[in-house]
Tab-separated table of C-alpha atoms in Angstrom:
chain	number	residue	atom	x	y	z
V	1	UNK	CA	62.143	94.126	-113.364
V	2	UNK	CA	63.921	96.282	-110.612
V	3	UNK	CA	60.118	97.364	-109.629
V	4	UNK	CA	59.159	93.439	-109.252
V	5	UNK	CA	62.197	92.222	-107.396
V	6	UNK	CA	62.128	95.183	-104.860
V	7	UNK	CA	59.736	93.944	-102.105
V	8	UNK	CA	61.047	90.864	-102.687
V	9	UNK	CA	64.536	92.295	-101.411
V	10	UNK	CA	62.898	94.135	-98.821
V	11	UNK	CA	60.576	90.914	-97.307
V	12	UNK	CA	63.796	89.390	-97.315
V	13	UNK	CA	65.443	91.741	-94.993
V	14	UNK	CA	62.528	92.176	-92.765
V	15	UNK	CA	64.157	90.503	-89.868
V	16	UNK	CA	66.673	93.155	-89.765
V	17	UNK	CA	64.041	95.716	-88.841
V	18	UNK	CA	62.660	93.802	-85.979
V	19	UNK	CA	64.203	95.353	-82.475
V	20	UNK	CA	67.426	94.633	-80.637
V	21	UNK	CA	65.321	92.833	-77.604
V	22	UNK	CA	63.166	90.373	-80.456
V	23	UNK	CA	66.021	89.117	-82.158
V	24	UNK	CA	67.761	88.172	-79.096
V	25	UNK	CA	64.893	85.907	-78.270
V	26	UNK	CA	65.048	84.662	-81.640
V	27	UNK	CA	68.850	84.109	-81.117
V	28	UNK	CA	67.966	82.057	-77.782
V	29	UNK	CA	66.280	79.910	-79.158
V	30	UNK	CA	68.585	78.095	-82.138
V	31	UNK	CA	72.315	76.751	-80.739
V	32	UNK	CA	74.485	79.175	-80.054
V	33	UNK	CA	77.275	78.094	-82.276
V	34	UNK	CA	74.550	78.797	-85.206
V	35	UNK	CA	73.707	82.230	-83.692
V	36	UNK	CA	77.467	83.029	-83.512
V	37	UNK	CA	77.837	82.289	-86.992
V	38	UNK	CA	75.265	84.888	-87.865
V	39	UNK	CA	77.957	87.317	-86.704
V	40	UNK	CA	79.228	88.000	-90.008
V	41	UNK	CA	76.528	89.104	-91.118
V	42	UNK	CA	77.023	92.817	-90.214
V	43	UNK	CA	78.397	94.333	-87.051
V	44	UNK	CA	75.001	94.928	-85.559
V	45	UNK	CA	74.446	90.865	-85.359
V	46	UNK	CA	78.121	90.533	-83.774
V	47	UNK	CA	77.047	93.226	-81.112
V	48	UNK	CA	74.146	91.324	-81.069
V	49	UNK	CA	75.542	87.409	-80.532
V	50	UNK	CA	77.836	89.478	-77.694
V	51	UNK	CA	74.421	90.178	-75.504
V	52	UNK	CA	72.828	86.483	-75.620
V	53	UNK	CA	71.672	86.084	-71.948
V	54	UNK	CA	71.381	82.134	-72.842
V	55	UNK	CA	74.521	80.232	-74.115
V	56	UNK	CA	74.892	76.321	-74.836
V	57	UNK	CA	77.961	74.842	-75.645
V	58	UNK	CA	78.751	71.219	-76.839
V	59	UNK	CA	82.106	69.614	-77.491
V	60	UNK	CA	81.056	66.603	-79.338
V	61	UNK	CA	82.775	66.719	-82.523
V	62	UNK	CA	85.515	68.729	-81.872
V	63	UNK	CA	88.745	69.338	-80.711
V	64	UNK	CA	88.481	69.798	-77.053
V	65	UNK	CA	91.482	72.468	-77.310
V	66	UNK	CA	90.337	74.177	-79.448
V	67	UNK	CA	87.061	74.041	-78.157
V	68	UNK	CA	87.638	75.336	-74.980
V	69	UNK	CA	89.922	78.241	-76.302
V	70	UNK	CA	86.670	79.150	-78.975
V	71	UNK	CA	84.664	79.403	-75.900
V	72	UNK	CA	86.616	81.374	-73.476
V	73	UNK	CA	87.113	84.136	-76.204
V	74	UNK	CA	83.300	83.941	-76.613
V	75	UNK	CA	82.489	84.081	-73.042
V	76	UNK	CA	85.548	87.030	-72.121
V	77	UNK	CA	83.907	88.918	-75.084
V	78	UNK	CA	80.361	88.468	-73.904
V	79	UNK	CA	78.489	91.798	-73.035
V	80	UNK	CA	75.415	91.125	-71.501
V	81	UNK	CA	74.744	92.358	-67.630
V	82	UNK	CA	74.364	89.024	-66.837
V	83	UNK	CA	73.840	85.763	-67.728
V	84	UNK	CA	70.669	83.995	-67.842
V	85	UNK	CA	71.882	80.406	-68.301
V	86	UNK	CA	74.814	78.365	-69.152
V	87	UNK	CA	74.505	74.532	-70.303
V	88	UNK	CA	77.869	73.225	-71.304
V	89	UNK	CA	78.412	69.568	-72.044
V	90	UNK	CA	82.014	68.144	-72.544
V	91	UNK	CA	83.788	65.538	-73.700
V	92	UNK	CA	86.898	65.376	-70.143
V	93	UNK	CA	89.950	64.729	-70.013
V	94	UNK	CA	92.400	64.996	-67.191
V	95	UNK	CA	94.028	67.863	-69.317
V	96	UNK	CA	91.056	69.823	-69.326
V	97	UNK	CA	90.220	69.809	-65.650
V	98	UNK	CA	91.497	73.771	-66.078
V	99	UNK	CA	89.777	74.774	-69.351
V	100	UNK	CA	86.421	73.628	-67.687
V	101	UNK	CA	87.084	75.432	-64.300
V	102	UNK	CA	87.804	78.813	-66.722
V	103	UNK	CA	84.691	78.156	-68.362
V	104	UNK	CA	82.636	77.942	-65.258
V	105	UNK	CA	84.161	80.883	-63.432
V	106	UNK	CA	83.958	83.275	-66.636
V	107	UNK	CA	79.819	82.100	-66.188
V	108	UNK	CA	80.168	82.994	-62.287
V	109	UNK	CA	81.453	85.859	-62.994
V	110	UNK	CA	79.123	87.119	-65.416
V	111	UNK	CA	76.308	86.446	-62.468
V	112	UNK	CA	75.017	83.353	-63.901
V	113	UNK	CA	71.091	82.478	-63.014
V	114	UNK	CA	71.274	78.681	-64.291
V	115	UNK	CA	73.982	77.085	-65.052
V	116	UNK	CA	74.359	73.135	-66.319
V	117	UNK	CA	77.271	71.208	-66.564
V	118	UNK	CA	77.421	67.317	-68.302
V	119	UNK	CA	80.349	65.277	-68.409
V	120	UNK	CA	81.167	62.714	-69.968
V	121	UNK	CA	84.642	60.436	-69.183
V	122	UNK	CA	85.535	57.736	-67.478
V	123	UNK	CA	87.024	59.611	-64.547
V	124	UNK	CA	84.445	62.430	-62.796
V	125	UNK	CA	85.511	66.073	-63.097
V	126	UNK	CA	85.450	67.555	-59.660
V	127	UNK	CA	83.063	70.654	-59.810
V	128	UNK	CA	85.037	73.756	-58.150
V	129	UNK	CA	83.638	73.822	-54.564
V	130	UNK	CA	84.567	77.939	-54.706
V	131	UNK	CA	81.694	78.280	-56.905
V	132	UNK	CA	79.680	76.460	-54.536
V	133	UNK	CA	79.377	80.434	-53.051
V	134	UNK	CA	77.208	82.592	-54.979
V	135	UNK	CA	74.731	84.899	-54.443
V	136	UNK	CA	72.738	85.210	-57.598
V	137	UNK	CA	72.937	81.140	-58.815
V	138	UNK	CA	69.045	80.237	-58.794
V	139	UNK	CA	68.626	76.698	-60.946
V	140	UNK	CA	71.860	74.199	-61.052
V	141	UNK	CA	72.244	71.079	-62.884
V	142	UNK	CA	74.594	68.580	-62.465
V	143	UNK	CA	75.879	65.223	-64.025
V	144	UNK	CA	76.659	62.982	-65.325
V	145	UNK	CA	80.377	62.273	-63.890
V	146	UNK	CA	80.835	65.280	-61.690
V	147	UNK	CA	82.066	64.638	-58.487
V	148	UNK	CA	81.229	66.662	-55.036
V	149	UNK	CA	83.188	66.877	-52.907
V	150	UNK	CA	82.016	69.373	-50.121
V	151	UNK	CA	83.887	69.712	-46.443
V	152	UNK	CA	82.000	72.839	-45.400
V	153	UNK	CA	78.486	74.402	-45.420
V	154	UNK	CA	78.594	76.448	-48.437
V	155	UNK	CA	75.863	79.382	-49.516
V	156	UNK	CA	73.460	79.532	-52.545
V	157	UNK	CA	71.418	81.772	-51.074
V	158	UNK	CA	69.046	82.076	-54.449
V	159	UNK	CA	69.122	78.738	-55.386
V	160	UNK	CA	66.085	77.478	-56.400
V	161	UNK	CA	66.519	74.489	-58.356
V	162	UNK	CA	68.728	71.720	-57.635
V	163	UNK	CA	69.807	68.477	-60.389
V	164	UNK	CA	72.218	66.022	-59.219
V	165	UNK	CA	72.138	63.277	-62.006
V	166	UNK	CA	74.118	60.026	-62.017
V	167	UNK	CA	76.908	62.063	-59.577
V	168	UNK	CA	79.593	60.855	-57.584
V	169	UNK	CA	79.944	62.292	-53.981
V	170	UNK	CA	82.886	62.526	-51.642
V	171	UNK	CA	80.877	61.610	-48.968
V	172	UNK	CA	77.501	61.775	-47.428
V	173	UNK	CA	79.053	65.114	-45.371
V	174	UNK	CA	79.447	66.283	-48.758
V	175	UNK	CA	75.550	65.992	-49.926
V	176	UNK	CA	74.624	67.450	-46.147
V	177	UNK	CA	76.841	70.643	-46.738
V	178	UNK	CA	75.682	71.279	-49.927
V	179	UNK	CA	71.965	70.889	-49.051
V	180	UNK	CA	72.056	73.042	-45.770
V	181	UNK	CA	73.479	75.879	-47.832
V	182	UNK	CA	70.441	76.053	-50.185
V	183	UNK	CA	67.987	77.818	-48.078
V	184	UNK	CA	65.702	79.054	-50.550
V	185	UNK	CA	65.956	75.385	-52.299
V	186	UNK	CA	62.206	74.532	-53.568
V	187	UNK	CA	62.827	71.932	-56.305
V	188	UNK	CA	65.281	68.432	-55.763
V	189	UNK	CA	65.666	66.060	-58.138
V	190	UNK	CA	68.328	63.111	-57.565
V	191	UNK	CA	69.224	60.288	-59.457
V	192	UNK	CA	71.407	57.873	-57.716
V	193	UNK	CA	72.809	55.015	-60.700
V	194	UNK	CA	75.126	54.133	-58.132
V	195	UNK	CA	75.360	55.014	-54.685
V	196	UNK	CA	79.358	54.666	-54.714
V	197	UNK	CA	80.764	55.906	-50.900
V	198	UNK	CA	76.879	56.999	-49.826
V	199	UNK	CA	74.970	54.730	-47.783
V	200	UNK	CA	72.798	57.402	-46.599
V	201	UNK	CA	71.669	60.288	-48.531
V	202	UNK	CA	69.806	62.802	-46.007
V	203	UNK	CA	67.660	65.938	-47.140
V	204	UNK	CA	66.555	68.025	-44.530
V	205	UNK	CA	65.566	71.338	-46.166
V	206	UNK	CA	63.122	73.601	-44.448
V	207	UNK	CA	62.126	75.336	-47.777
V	208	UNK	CA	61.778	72.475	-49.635
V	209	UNK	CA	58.527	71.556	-52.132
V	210	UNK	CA	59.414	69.061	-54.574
V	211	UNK	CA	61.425	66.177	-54.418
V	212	UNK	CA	62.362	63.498	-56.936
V	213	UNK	CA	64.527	60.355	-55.866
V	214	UNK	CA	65.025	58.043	-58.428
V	215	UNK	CA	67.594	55.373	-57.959
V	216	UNK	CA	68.676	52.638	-60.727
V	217	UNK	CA	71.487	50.817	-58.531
V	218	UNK	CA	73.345	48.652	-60.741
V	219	UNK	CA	75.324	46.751	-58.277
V	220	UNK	CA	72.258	45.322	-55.849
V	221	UNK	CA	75.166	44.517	-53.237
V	222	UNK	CA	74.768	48.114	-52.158
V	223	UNK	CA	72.038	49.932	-50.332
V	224	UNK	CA	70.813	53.392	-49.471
V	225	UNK	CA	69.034	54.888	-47.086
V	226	UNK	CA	66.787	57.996	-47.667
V	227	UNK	CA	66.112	60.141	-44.935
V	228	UNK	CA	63.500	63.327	-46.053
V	229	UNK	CA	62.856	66.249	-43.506
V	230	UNK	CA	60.987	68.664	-45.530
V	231	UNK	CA	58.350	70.454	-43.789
V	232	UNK	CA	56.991	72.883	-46.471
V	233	UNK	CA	57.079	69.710	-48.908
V	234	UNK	CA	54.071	69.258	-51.465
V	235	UNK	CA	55.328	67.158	-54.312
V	236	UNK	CA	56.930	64.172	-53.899
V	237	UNK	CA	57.839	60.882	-56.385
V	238	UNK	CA	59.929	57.859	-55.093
V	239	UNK	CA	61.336	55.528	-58.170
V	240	UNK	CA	63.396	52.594	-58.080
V	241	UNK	CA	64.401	51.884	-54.713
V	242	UNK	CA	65.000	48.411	-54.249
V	243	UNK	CA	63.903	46.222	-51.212
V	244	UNK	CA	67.854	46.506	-49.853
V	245	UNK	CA	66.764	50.039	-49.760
V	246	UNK	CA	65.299	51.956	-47.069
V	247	UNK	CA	63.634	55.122	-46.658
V	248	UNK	CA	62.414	57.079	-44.146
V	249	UNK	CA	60.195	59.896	-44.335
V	250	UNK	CA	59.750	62.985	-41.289
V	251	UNK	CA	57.987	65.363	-40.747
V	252	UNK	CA	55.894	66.120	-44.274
V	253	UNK	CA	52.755	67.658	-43.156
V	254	UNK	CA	51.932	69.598	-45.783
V	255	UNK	CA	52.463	66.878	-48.512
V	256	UNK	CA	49.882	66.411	-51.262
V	257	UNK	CA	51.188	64.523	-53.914
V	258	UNK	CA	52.400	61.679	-53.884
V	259	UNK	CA	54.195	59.398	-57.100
V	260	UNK	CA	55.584	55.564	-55.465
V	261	UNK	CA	57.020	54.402	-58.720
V	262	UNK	CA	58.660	50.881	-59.089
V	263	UNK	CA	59.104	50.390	-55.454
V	264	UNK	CA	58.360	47.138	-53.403
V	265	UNK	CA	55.604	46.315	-51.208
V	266	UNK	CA	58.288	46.546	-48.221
V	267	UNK	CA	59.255	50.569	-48.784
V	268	UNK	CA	55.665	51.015	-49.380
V	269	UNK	CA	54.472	49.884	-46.160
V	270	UNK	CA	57.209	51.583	-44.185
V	271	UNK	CA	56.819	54.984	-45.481
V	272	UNK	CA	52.425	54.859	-46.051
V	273	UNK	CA	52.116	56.601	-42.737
V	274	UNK	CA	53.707	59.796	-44.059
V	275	UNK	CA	51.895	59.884	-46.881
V	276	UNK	CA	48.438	60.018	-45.521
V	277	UNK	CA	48.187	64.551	-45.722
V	278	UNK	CA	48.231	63.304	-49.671
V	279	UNK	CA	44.885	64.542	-51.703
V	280	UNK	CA	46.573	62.237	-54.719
V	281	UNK	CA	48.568	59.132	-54.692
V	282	UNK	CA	49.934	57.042	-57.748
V	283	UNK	CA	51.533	54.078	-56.960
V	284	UNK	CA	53.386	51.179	-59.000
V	285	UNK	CA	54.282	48.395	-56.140
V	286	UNK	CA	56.790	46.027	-57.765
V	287	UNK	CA	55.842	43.150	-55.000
V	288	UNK	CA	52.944	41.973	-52.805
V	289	UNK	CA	51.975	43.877	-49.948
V	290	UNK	CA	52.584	41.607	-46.546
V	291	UNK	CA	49.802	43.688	-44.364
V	292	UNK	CA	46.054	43.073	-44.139
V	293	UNK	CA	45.320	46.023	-43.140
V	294	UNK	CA	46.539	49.854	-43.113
V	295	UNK	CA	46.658	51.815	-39.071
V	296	UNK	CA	46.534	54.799	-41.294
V	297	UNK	CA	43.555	56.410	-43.080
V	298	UNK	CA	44.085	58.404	-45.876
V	299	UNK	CA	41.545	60.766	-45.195
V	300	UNK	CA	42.794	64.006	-47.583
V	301	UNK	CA	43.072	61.134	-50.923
V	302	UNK	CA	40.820	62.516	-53.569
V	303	UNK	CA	42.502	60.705	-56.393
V	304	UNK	CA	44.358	57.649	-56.370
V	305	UNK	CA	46.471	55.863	-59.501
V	306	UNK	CA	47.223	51.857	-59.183
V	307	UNK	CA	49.348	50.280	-61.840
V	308	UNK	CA	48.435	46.941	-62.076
V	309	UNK	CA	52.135	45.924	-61.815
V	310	UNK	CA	51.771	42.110	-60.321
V	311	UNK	CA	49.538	39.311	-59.681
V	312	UNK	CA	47.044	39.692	-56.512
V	313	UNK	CA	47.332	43.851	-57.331
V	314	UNK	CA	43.485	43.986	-56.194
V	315	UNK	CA	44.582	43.398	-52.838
V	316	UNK	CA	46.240	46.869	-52.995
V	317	UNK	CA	43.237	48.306	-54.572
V	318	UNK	CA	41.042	47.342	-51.698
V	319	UNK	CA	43.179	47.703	-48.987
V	320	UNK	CA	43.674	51.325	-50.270
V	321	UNK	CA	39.905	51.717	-51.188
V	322	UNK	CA	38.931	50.686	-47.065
V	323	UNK	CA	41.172	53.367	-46.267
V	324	UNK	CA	40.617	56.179	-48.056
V	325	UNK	CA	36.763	57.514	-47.062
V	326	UNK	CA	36.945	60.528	-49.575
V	327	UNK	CA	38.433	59.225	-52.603
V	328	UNK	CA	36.514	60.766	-55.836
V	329	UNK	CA	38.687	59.180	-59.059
V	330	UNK	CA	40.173	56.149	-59.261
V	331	UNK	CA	42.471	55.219	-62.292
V	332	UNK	CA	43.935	51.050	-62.912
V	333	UNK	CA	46.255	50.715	-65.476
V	334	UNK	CA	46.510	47.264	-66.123
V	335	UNK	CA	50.398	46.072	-66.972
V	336	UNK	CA	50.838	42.907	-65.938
V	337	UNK	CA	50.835	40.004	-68.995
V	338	UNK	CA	49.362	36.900	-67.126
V	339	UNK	CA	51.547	34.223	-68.253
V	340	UNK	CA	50.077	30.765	-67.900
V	341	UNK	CA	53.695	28.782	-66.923
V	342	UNK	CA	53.736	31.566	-63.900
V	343	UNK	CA	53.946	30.316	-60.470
V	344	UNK	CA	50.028	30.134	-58.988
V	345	UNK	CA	48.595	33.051	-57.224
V	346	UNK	CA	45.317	33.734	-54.961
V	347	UNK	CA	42.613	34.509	-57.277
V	348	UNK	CA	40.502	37.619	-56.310
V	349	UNK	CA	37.470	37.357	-53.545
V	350	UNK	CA	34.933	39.887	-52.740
V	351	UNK	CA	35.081	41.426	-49.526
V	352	UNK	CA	33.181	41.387	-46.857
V	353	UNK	CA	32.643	44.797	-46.080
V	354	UNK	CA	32.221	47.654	-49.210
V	355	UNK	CA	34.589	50.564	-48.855
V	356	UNK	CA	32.579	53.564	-47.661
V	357	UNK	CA	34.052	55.648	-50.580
V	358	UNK	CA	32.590	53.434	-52.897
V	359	UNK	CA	29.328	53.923	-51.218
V	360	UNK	CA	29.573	57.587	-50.533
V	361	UNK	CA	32.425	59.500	-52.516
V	362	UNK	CA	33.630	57.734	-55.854
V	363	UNK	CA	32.616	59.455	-59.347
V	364	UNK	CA	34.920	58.554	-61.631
V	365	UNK	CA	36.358	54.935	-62.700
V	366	UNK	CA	38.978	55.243	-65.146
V	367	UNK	CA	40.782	51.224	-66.397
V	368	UNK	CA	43.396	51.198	-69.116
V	369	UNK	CA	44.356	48.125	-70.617
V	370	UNK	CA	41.333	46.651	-69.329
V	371	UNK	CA	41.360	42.453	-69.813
V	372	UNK	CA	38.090	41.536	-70.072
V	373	UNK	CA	39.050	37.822	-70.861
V	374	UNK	CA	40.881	37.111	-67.339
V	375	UNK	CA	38.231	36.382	-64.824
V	376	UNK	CA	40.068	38.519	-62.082
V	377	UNK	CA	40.042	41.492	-63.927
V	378	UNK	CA	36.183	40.973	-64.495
V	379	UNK	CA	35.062	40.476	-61.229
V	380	UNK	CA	37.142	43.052	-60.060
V	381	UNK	CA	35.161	45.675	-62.671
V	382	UNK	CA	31.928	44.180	-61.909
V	383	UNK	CA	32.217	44.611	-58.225
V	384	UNK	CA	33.003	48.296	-58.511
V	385	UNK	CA	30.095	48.954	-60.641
V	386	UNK	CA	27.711	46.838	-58.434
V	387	UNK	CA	28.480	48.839	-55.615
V	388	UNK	CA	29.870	52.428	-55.780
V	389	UNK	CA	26.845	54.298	-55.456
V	390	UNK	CA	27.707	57.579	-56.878
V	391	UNK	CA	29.765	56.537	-59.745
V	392	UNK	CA	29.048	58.945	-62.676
V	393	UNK	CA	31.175	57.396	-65.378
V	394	UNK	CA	33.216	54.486	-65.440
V	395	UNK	CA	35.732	54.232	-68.899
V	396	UNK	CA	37.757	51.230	-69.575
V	397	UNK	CA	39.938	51.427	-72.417
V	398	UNK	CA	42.439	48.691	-74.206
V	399	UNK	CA	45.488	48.729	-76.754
V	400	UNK	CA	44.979	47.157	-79.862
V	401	UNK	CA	41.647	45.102	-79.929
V	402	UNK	CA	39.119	44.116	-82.456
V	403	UNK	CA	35.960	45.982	-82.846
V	404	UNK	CA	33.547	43.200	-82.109
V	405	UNK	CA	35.659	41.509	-79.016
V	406	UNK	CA	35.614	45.449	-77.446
V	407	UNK	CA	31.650	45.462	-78.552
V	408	UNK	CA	31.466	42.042	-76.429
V	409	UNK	CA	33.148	43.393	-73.155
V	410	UNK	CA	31.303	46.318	-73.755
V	411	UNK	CA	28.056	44.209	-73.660
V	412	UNK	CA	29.509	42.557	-70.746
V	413	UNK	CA	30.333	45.521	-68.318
V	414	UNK	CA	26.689	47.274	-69.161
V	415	UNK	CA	24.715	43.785	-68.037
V	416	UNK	CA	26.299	44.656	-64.907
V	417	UNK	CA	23.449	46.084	-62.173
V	418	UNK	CA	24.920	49.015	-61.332
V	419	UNK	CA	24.573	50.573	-57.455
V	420	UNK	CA	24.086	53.859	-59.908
V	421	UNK	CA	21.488	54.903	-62.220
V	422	UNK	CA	23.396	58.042	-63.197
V	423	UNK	CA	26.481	55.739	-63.914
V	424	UNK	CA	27.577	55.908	-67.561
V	425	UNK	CA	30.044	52.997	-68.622
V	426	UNK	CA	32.343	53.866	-71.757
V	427	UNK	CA	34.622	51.694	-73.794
V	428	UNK	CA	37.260	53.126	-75.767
């Protein structure tokens, strides 16, 4: 019997035998108050839990006293060189304005890498602008209900990664202080749920390469202005501005992607001109274009994404198709539910001219959600097959149809005489 249950015992215990440097990995990655409990397990483990370079911390649930006091023992008792990352999220209270600034200058002073801090109260904790000074910081996230307020330039020299989610701000001297002192900053992401005391929110960061705005502004009485400066920038995505909104974009030569997400036809056409270095562009326009015509000509677009958002979207498509002489893919996603009590619209017409990409450049023809029973959407497919001349496959897809009514459209969209004879056409 003893023979039998012995490599049972010992299978058991194999995780003991892996080395110091595996198990802390395997410590990382379940929550730390679960990896602190493995502590009593032997003294090895509570050496162990001491050297976790990655520490998450959650005060839902309990006592915020006693929470905070658990956690300051852990973190004055923690052994480790440094420390990789800290994500606390707390329950405030105007009490606990101290325990939180212990917490986060126990993390500075272990040489924190990333460090993220959530709130949640009705009044927003004011994050310590003395830690707004460190050397080896390289991702911070912030929000919700934190609240900058910055008077001077500060320095995050290693900063790499900035989060500012749903945050309230002093001023907009405040976001311009913090910003200027980030200058090895590569990666922004903002999202503004109410602009409170900012009417303009400026970035200009030199080392800049992504950037993510997204506002959801509750209270449409109040605007923002964007202003980007970002030379070096590559990656950009606008989301959610409304037309009270403004944004202007400088000096962005080097961008190539581009994501205009829930944005009116009025931002769009302001900012288009600095968006034509882009070699892809997706764009969901919430509201007809006014222009007839682009000035710009988006000569580096390769691949371009058009959601389908509102009635007369085709005149987007071709307006963006005349100006865009390279463009290789082209992907609709159709989202707009044509309601017959809806307020009339232009139906589509064929252009005069065909784009020269469709003549010379377009291979692939991707439509999701295709409606072959509105007209518009039909005409609009059969045009593109009639004339781009190098189209290699075109694939139009659709949620939830029957097999014979995706047969008929099928049917339909292969009649077509298509400007290609290498052109494949696909229905999924």
């Amino acid at each position: 019997m003893d023979l039998e249950r012995r490599p049972c015992l010992r299978n058991g215990d194999m995780i003991s035998e892996l080395p110091d440097a595996l198990l802390l990995q395997i410590l990382s990655l379940i929550p730390t108050k679960d990896a602190v409990a493995t502590s009593v397990l032997s003294k090895r483990w509570r050496s162990l839990c001491k050297m976790m370079p990655s520490l998450t911390f959650c005060s839902s649930g309990y006592d915020l006293e006693r929470f905070s006091d658990n956690v300051c023992r852990f973190m004055l008792s923690h052994q480790a060189p440094f420390l990789q990352s800290l994500h606390l999220e707390m329950d405030f209270e105007k009490d606990s304005t101290r325990d939180i600034g212990v917490l986060l200058g126990i993390a500075f002073g272990r040489n924190v890498r990333e460090l993220g801090l959530e709130v949640y109260s009705d009044e927003p904790y004011r994050f310590p602008t003395s830690l707004l000074n460190c050397g080896t910081l390289e991702t911070l996230k912030l929000g919700p209900r934190v609240l900058l307020e910055v008077p001077f330039p500060v320095c995050l020299e290693a900063l790499r990664t900035l989060s500012l989610f749903d945050m309230t701000y002093k001023d907009e001297g405040s976001i311009i202080n913090l910003l200027s002192g980030c200058s090895s900053l590569e990666n922004l992401e903002v999202m503004m749920y109410s602009p409170y005391k900012v009417k303009t929110f400026t970035v200009v960061v030199p080392s800049l390469q992504s950037l993510t705005l997204i506002s959801d502004n509750e209270d449409f009485m109040d605007y923002v202005v964007y202003v980007i400066n970002a030379p070096h920038l590559k990656y950009l995505t606008l989301q959610g501005l409304t037309e009270d909104d403004s944004c202007v974009i400088e000096n962005t030569p080097e961008l190539v992607e581009a994501n205009i997400i829930d944005v009116p036809g009025v931002i769009y056409e302001k900012i288009l001109g600095s968006l034509t270095s882009v070699k892809s562009l997706s764009l969901k326009i919430t509201s007809p274009l006014k222009l007839s015509k682009f000035d710009r000509i988006f000569n580096q677009l390769v691949c371009l994404e058009i959601h389908t958002y509102e009635p007369e979207w085709w005149n987007l498509l071709m307006l963006m198709l005349h100006s865009s002489p390279n463009l290789q893919v082209l992907k609709l996603f159709s989202e707009w539910f044509r309601n017959p009590y809806r307020l009339t619209y232009k139906r589509w017409s064929q252009p005069i001219y065909v784009a020269e990409c469709l003549v010379n450049r377009l291979e692939t023809l991707v439509w999701k959600n295709y409606e072959g029973e509105i007209e518009d959407d039909r005409e609009v497919a059969q045009y593109m097959l009639r004339n781009a001349s190098r189209l290699k496959t075109a694939t139009f897809s659709k949620f939830d149809i029957q097999p014979e009514k995706r047969l008929g459209w099928l049917k339909d969209l292969e009649s077509v005489v298509r400007a290609s004879n290498a052109c494949r056409v696909v229905f999924k």
